[in-house]
Coordinates of C-alpha atoms in Angstrom, one line a residue:
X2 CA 38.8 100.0 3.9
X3 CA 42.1 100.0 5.7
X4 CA 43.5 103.3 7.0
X5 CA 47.4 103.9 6.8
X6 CA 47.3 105.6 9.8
X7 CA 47.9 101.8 11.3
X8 CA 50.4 101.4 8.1
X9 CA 53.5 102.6 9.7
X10 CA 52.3 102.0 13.5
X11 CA 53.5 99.1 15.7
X12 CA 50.4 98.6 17.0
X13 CA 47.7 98.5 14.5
X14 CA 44.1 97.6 15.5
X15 CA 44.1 94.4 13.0
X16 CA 46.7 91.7 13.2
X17 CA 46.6 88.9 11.0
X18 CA 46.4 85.6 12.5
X19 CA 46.7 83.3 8.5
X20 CA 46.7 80.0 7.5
X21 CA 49.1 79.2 4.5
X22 CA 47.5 77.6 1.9
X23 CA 50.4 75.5 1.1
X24 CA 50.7 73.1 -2.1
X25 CA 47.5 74.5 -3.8
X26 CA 48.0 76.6 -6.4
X27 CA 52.3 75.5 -6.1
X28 CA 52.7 72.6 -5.6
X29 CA 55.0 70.7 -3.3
X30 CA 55.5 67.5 -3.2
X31 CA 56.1 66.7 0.3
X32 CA 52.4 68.3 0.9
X33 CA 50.5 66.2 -0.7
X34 CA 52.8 62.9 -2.2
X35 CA 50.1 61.2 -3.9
X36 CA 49.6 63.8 -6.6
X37 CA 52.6 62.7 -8.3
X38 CA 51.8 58.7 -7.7
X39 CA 50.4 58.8 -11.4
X40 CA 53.4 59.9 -12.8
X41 CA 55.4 57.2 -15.3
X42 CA 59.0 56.5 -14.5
X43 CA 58.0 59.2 -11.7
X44 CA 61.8 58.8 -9.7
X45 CA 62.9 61.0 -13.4
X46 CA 61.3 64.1 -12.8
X47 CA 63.0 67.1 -13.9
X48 CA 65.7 68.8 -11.1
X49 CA 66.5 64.6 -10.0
X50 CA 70.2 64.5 -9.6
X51 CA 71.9 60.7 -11.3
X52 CA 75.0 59.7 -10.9
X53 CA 76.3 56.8 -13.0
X54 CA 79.2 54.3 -12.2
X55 CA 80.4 52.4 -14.8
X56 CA 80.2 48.8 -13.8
X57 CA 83.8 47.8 -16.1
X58 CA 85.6 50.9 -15.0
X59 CA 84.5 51.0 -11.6
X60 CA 84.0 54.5 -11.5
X61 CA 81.2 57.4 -12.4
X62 CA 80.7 59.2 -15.5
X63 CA 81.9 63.0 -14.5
X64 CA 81.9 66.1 -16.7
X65 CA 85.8 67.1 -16.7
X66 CA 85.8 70.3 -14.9
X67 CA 82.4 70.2 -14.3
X68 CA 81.5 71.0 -18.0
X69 CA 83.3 72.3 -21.1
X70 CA 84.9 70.0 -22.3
X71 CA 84.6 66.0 -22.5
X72 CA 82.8 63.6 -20.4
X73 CA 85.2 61.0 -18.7
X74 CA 85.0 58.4 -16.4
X75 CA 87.2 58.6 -13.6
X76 CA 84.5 60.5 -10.9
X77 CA 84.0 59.8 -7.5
X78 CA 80.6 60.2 -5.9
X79 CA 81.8 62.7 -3.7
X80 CA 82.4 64.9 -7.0
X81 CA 79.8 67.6 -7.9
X82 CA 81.4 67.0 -11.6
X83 CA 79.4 63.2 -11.3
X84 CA 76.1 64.9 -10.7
X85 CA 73.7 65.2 -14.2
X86 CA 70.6 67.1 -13.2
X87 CA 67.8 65.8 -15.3
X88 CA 65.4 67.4 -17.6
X89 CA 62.5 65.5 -18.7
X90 CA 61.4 65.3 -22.1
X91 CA 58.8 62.4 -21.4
X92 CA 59.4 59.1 -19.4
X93 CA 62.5 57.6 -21.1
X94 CA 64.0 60.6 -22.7
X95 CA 66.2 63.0 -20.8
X96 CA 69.0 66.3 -21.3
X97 CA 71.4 65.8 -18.3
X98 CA 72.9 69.2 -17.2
X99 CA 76.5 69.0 -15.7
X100 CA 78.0 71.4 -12.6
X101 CA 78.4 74.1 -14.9
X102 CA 75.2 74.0 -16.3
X103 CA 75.9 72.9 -20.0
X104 CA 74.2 69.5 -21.1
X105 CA 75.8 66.7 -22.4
X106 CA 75.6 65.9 -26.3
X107 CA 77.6 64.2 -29.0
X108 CA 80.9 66.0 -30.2
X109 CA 78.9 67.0 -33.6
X110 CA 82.5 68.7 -34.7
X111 CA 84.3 65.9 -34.3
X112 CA 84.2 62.3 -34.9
X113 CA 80.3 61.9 -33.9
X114 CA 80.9 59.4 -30.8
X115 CA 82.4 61.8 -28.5
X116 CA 80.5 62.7 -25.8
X117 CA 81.2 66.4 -24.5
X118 CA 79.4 68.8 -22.3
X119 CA 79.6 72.0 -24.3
X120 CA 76.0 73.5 -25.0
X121 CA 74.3 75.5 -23.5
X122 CA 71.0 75.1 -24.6
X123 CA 70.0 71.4 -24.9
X124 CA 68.9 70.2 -28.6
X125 CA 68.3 66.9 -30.6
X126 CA 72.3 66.0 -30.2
X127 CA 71.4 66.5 -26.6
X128 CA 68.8 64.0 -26.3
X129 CA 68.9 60.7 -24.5
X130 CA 67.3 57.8 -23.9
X131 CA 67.9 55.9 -20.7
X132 CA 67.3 52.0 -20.9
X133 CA 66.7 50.1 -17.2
X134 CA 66.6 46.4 -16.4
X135 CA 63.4 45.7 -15.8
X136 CA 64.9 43.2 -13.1
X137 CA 67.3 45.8 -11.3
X138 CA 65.9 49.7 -12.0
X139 CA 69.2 50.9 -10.2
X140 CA 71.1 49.3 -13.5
X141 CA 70.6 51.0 -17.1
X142 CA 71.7 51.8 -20.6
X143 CA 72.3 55.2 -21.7
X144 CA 71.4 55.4 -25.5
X145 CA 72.7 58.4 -27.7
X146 CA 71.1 60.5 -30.4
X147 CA 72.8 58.4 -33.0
X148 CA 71.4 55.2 -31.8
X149 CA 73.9 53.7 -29.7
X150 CA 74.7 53.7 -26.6
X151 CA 77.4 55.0 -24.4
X152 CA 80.5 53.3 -23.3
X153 CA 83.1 53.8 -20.6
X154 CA 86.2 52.2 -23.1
X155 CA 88.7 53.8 -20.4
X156 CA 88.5 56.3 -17.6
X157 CA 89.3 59.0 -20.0
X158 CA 87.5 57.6 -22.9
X159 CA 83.1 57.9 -23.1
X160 CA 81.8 57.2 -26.1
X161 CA 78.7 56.7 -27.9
X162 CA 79.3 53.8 -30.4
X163 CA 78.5 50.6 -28.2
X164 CA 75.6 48.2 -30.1
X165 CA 73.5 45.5 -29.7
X166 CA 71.6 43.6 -26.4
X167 CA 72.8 43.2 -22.9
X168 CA 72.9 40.6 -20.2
X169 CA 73.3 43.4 -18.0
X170 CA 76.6 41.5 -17.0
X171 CA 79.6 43.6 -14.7
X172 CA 81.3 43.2 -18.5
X173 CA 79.5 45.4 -20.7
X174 CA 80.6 48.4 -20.6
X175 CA 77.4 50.3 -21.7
X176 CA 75.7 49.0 -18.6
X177 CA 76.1 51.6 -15.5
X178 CA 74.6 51.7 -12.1
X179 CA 72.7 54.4 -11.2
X180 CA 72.5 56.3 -8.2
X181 CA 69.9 59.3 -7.4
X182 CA 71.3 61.9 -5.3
X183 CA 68.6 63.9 -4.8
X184 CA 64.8 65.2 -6.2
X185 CA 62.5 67.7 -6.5
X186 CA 58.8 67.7 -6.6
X187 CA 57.7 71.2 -7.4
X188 CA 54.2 72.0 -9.7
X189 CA 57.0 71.8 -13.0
X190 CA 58.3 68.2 -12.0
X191 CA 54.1 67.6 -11.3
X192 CA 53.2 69.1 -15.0
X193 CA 55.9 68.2 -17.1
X194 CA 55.7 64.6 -15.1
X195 CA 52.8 64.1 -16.2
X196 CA 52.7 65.9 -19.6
X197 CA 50.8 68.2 -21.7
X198 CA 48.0 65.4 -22.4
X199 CA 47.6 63.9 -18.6
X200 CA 48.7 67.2 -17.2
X201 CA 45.2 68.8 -17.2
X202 CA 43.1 66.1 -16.3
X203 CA 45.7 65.6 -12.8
X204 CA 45.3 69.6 -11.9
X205 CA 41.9 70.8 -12.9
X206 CA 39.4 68.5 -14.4
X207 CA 36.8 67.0 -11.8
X208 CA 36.3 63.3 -14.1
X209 CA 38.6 62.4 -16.7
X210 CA 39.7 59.0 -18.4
X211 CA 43.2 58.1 -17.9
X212 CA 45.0 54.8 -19.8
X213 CA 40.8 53.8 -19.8
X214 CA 40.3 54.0 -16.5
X215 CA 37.8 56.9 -14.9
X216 CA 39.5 58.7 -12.4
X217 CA 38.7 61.3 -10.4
X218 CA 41.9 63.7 -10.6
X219 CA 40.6 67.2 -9.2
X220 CA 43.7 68.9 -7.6
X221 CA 42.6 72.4 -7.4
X222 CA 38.9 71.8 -7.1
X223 CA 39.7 69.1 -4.2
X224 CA 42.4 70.2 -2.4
X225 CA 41.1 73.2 -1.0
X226 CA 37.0 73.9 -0.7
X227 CA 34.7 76.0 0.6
X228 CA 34.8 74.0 3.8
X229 CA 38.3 74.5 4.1
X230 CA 37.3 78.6 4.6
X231 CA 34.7 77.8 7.1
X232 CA 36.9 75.8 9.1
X233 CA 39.8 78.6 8.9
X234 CA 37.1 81.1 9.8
X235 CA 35.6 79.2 12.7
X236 CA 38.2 78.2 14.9
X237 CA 40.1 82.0 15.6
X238 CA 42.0 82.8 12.4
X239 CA 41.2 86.0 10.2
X240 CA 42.9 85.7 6.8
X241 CA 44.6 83.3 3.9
X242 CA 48.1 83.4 2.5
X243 CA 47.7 81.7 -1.0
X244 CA 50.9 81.3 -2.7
X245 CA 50.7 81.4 -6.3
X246 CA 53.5 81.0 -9.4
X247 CA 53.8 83.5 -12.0
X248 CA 52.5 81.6 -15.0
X249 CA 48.6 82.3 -13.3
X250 CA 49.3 85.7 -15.2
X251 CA 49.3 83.8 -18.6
X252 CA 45.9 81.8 -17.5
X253 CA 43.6 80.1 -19.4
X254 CA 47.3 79.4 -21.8
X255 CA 50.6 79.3 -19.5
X256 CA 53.5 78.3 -21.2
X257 CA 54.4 74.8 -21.2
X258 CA 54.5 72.9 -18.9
X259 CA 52.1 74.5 -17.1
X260 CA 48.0 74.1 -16.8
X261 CA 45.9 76.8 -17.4
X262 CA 42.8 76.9 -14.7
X263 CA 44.6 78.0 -11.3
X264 CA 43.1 81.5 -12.0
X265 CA 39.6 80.1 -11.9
X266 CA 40.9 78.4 -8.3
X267 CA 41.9 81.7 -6.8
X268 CA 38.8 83.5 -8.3
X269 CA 36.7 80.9 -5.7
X270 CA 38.8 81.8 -3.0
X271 CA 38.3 85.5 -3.1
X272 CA 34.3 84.3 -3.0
X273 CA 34.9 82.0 -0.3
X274 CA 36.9 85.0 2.0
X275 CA 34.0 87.3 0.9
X276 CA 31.1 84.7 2.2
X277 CA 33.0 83.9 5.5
X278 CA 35.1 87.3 6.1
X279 CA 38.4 86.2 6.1
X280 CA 41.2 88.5 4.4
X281 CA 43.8 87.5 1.9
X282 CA 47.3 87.8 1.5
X283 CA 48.5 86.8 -2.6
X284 CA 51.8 85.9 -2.2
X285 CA 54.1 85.6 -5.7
X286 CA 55.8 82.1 -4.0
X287 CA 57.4 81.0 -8.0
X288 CA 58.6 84.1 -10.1
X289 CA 60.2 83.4 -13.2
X290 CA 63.6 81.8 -13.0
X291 CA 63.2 80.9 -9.2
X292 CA 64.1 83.3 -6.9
X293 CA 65.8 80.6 -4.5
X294 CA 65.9 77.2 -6.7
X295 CA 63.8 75.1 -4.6
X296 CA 61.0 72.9 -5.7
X297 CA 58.6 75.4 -4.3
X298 CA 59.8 78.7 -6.3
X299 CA 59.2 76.0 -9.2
X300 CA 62.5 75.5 -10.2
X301 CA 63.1 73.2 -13.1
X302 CA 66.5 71.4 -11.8
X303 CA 67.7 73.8 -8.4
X304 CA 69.1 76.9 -10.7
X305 CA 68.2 80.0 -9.3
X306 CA 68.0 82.3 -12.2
X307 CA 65.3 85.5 -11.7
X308 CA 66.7 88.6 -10.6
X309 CA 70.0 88.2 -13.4
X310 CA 68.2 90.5 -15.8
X311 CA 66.1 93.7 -16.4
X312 CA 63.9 91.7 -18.4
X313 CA 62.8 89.0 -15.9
X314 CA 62.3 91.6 -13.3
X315 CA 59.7 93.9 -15.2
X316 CA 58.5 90.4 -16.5
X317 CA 57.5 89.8 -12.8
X318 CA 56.4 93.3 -12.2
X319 CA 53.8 92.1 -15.1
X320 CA 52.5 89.8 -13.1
X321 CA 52.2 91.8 -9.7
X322 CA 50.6 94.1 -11.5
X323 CA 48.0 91.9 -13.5
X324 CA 47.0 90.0 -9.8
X325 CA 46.4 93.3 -8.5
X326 CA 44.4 95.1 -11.4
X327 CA 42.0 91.8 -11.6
X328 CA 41.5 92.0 -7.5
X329 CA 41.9 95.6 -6.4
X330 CA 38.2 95.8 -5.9
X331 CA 37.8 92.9 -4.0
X332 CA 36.7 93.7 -0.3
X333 CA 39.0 90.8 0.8
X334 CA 42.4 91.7 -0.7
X335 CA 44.6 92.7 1.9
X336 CA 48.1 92.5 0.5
X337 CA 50.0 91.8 -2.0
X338 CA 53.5 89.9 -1.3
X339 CA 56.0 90.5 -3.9
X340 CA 58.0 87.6 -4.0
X341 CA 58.5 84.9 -1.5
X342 CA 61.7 83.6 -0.2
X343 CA 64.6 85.1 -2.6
X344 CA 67.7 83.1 -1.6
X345 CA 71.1 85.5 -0.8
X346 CA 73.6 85.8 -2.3
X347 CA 71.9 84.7 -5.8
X348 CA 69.4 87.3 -5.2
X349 CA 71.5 90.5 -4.4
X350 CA 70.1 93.4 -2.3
X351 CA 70.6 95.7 -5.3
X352 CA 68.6 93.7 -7.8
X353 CA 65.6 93.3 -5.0
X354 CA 65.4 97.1 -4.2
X355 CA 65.0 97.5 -7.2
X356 CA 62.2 94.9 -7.6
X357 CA 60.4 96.0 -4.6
X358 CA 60.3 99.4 -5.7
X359 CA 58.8 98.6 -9.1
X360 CA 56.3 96.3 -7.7
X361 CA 55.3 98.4 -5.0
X362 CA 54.3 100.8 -7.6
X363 CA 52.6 98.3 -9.6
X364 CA 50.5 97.4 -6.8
X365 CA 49.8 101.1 -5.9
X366 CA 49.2 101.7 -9.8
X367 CA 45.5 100.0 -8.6
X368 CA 45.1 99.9 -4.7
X369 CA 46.0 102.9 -2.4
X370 CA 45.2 100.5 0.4
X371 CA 46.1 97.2 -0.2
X372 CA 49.6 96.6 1.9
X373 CA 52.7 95.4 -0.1
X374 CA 54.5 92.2 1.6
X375 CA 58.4 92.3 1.0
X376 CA 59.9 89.3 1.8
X377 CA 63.5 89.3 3.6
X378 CA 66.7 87.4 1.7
X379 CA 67.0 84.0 3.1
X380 CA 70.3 82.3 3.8
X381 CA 71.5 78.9 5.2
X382 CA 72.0 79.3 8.8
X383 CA 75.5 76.6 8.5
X384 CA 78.2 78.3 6.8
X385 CA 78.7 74.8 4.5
X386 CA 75.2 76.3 2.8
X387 CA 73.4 73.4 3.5
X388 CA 70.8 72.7 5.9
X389 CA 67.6 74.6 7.3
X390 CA 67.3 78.8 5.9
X391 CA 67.1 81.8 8.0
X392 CA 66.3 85.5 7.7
X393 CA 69.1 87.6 6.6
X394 CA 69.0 90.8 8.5
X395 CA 65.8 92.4 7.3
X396 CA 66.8 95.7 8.0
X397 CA 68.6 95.8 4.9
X398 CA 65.2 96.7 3.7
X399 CA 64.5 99.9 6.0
X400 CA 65.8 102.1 3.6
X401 CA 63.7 101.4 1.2
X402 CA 61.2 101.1 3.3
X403 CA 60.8 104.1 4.7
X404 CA 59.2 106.2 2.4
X405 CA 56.6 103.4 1.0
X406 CA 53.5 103.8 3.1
X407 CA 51.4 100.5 3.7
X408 CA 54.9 98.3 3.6
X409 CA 56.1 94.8 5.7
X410 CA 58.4 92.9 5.9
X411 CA 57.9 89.1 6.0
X412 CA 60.3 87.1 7.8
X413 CA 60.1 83.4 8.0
X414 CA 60.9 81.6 11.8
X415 CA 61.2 77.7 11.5
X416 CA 62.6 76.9 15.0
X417 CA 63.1 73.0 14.8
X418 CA 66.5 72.2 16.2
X419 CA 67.6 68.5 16.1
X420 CA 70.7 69.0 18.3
X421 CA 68.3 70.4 21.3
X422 CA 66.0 69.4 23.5
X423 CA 62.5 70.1 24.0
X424 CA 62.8 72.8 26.5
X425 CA 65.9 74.0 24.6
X426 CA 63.3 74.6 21.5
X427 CA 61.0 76.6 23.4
X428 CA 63.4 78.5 24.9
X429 CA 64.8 79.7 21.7
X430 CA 61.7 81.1 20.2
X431 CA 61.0 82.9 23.7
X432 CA 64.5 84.5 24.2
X433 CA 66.3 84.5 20.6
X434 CA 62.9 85.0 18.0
X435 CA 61.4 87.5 20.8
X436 CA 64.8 89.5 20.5
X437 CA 65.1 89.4 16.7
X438 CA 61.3 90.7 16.5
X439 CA 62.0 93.4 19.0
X440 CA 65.1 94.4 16.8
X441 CA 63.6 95.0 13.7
X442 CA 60.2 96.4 15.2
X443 CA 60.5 100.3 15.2
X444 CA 57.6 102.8 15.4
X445 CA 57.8 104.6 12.2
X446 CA 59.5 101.1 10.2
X447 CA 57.6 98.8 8.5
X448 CA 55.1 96.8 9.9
X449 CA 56.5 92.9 10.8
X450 CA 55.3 89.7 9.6
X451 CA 55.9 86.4 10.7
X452 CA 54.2 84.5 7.7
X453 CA 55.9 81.3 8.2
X454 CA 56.1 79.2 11.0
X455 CA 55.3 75.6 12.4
X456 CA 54.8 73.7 15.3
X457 CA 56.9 71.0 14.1
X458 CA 59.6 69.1 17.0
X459 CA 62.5 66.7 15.6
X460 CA 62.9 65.4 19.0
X461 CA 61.8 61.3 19.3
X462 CA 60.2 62.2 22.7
X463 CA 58.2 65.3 22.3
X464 CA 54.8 64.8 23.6
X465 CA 51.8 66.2 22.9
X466 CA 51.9 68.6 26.0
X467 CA 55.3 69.5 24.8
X468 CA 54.5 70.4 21.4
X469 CA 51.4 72.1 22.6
X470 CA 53.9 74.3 24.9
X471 CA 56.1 74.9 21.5
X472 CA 52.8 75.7 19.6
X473 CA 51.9 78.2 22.6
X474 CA 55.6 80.0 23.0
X475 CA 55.6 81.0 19.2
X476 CA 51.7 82.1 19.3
X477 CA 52.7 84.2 22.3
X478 CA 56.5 85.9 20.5
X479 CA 54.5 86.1 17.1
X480 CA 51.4 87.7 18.3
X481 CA 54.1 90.3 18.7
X482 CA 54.5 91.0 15.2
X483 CA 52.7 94.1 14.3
X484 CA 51.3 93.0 11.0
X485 CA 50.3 89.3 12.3
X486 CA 51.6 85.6 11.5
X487 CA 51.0 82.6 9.2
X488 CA 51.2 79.2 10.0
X489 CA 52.2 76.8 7.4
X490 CA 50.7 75.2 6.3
X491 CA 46.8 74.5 6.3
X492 CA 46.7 71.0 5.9
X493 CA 49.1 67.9 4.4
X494 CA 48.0 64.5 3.0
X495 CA 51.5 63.0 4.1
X496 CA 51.0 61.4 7.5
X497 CA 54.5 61.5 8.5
X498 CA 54.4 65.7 8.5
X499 CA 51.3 65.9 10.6
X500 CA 52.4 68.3 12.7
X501 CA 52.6 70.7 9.5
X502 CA 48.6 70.7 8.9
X503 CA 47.5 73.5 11.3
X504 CA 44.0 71.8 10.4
X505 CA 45.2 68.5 12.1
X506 CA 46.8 70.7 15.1
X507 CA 43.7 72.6 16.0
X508 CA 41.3 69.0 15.3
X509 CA 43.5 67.6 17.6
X510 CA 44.3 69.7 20.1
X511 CA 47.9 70.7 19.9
X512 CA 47.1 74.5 18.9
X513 CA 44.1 76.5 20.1
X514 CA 43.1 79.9 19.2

């Protein structure tokens, strides 16, 4: 059993040394790309980001200031207003959510053709159906819930009253060329991609028959194995970070769009860390609403919602508290991480304290010994908001901290610079990362976790000596941390992120421990 008396010390007798078990139990898509391969009209998923220029006008289809009010055509595509988020119905039908975050639908209060983007909550006036050439996918018809399609008559006039066939000619005016601006390929794109018929047989079923052809679609019972915890446990690592999204609570019978049978997957792994003595870390990586709106939190189109009410937070507590109960008396739980990654300023420090404080409870409600993870606010490190994240200062957390035995903070170092050189890299994590650990390390604080990091270099001319150096220098400033580090993530099926699969790394001799 773990003693407290390491709890609060910087130096306790176990560190971790984990493996993330990235794009198992939450899928992303960059992880493993050929798990969404099966998916129809798969460049529509849920969260894609259209823009559409009308091929008469010349210009794109915009919500007129950004939503509440009519739909125009006189955007740029610089303009956020020109940007419809998708959400999928199935693989021709669509809502499109505008900058604001109301969908577009036909003016029901007036004349019936109108297009406006007024609701709130998407309905049958809000349904579309988009219509490609089958010669030219980048050209398409948008068709309205009253049967025709839309028209750009004028820059300020869209309407939904244009009939009949199309050459697809630069003179119809219901033709428009679409552009996608951006994606997302998180476990809802995967299962509501895929629907609630193919859905199951893609994530859990070992052989299945799909469009009469025997496939073998086994996500969780293929992706990671038994093997997979040997190989963790034999080359110098101690313990598992599994990230899993909240609807596992609701298991065998998640709400839509999710598959039930992800318990059942993290039920093996707990027999697997048994067999081969390896502790685990549950980490909450998708809470309800999406705590940062990326494809990984499970985000249905980049909104960022959790946090904004009582409700969702005790909802989230609920699940805390169920992973706990059913694993409290599992020799191999180690801690339980509230909630990965929540994204400042969406997530404010207020609404988190109070989070963490409930869920540390919950977790204590069933294990006095278990250590609760607490993951610091991320934030863009370029002012514009784009770009790679950062820690925010976690020792806005101290204060709560302080009186919760068994407590860490997680902070998350990706050091990959673009703009520096090799040597520039390295030196970063030795000087800057060594000083920001040694700044929030204090002997009676919480104990520090790095549990995200990788050995990744976007330089052209890194070698492998070089990136076995980089691999090195973080081992070394991360060792440091006084709860231990994670590297993410296990293992990728996308050969261009290699350098991400700490399996591939240690198989091939860029990381040794």
């Amino acid at each position: 059993m773990l003693s407290f008396s390491y709890g609060r010390s910087p130096n306790p007798a176990f560190r971790i040394k984990a493996a993330n078990l990235g794009g198992w139990l939450v899928t992303e898509g960059w992880i493993k790309p050929s798990l969404f391969d099966g998916i129809p009209n798969k460049d529509f998923l849920d969260g894609t980001q259209l823009q559409f220029k009308s091929v008469t006008v010349g210009k794109y289809l915009c919500a007129e200031n950004g939503g509440g009010t009519i739909v125009v055509a006189n955007g740029t595509n610089t303009s956020g207003w020109a940007i419809f988020k998708l959400w999928r119905i199935n693989e021709t039908n669509f809502h499109f959510r505008v900058f604001n975050k109301q969908f577009i639908g036909l003016d029901t209060n007036g004349n019936g053709i109108d297009i406006v983007a007024e609701s709130n909550t998407p309905g049958s006036s809000e349904t579309f159906e988009i219509v490609r050439n089958s010669k030219d996918l980048s050209r398409l018809r948008i068709k309205a819930p009253n049967g025709f399609f839309l028209q750009a008559k004028t820059e300020e006039l869209v309407t939904a009253d244009y009939e009949g066939a199309t050459s697809w000619g630069d003179d119809d005016p219901s033709v428009f060329e679409m552009t996608i601006n951006g994606s997302m390929q998180g476990e809802f794109q995967v299962t509501n991609g895929y629907g609630p018929q193919k859905a199951p047989q893609v994530m859990r079923v070992i052989l299945t028959c799909i469009d009469d052809i025997l496939a073998y679609q086994k996500h969780w019972s293929t992706y990671i194995v038994e093997d997979d915890f040997k190989f963790i446990a034999g080359n110098g690592l101690n313990a598992v970070r599994i990230p899993v999204g909240w609807w596992m609570a609701s298991d065998p019978t998640p709400p839509a769009p999710y598959v039930g049978g992800s318990l059942q997957a993290l039920d093996n792994a707990f027999t697997w860390a048994r067999k081969y003595e390896l502790k685990i870390i549950i980490d909450l990586h998708a809470a309800p609403g999406s705590q940062n709106g990326f494809e990984h939190s499970s985000s249905r189109d980049g909104s960022q919602e959790w946090g904004l009410t009582d409700d969702n937070i005790q909802q989230t507590v609920a699940v805390i508290d169920f992973l706990t109960a059913r694993y409290a008396s599992c020799p191999s739980l180690y801690a339980v991480e509230l909630i990965n990654e929540p994204l400042s300023p969406g997530v404010s420090l207020e609404r988190l304290n109070k989070y963490y404080k409930a869920g540390y409870d919950a977790v204590r409600n069933h294990s006095p010994t278990a250590y609760v993870v607490m993951s610091s606010r991320i934030e863009p490190i370029d002012p514009s908001g784009l770009g790679p994240m950062d820690p925010r200062d976690p020792r806005e957390l101290f204060p709560l901290t302080s009186d919760l035995n068994g407590s860490v903070i997680d902070v998350h170092y990706y050091n990959s610079n673009k703009s520096m050189t090799v040597q520039q890299n390295i030196d970063f994590v030795c000087t800057n990362r060594s000083a920001q650990l040694n700044q929030i390390t204090t002997p009676d604080g919480p104990l520090i976790f790095v549990g995200e990091w990788v050995a990744e270099l976007p330089v052209p001319e890194a070698s492998k000596e070089d990136l076995q150096r980089f691999a090195k220098a973080q081992q070394e400033v991360y060792g440091n941390a006084t709860f231990g580090w994670g590297y993410w993530t296990l293992k990728t099926l996308n050969n261009e992120r290699k350098h991400w699969s700490l399996e591939w790394m240690i198989e091939n001799g860029y990381i040794k421990l």
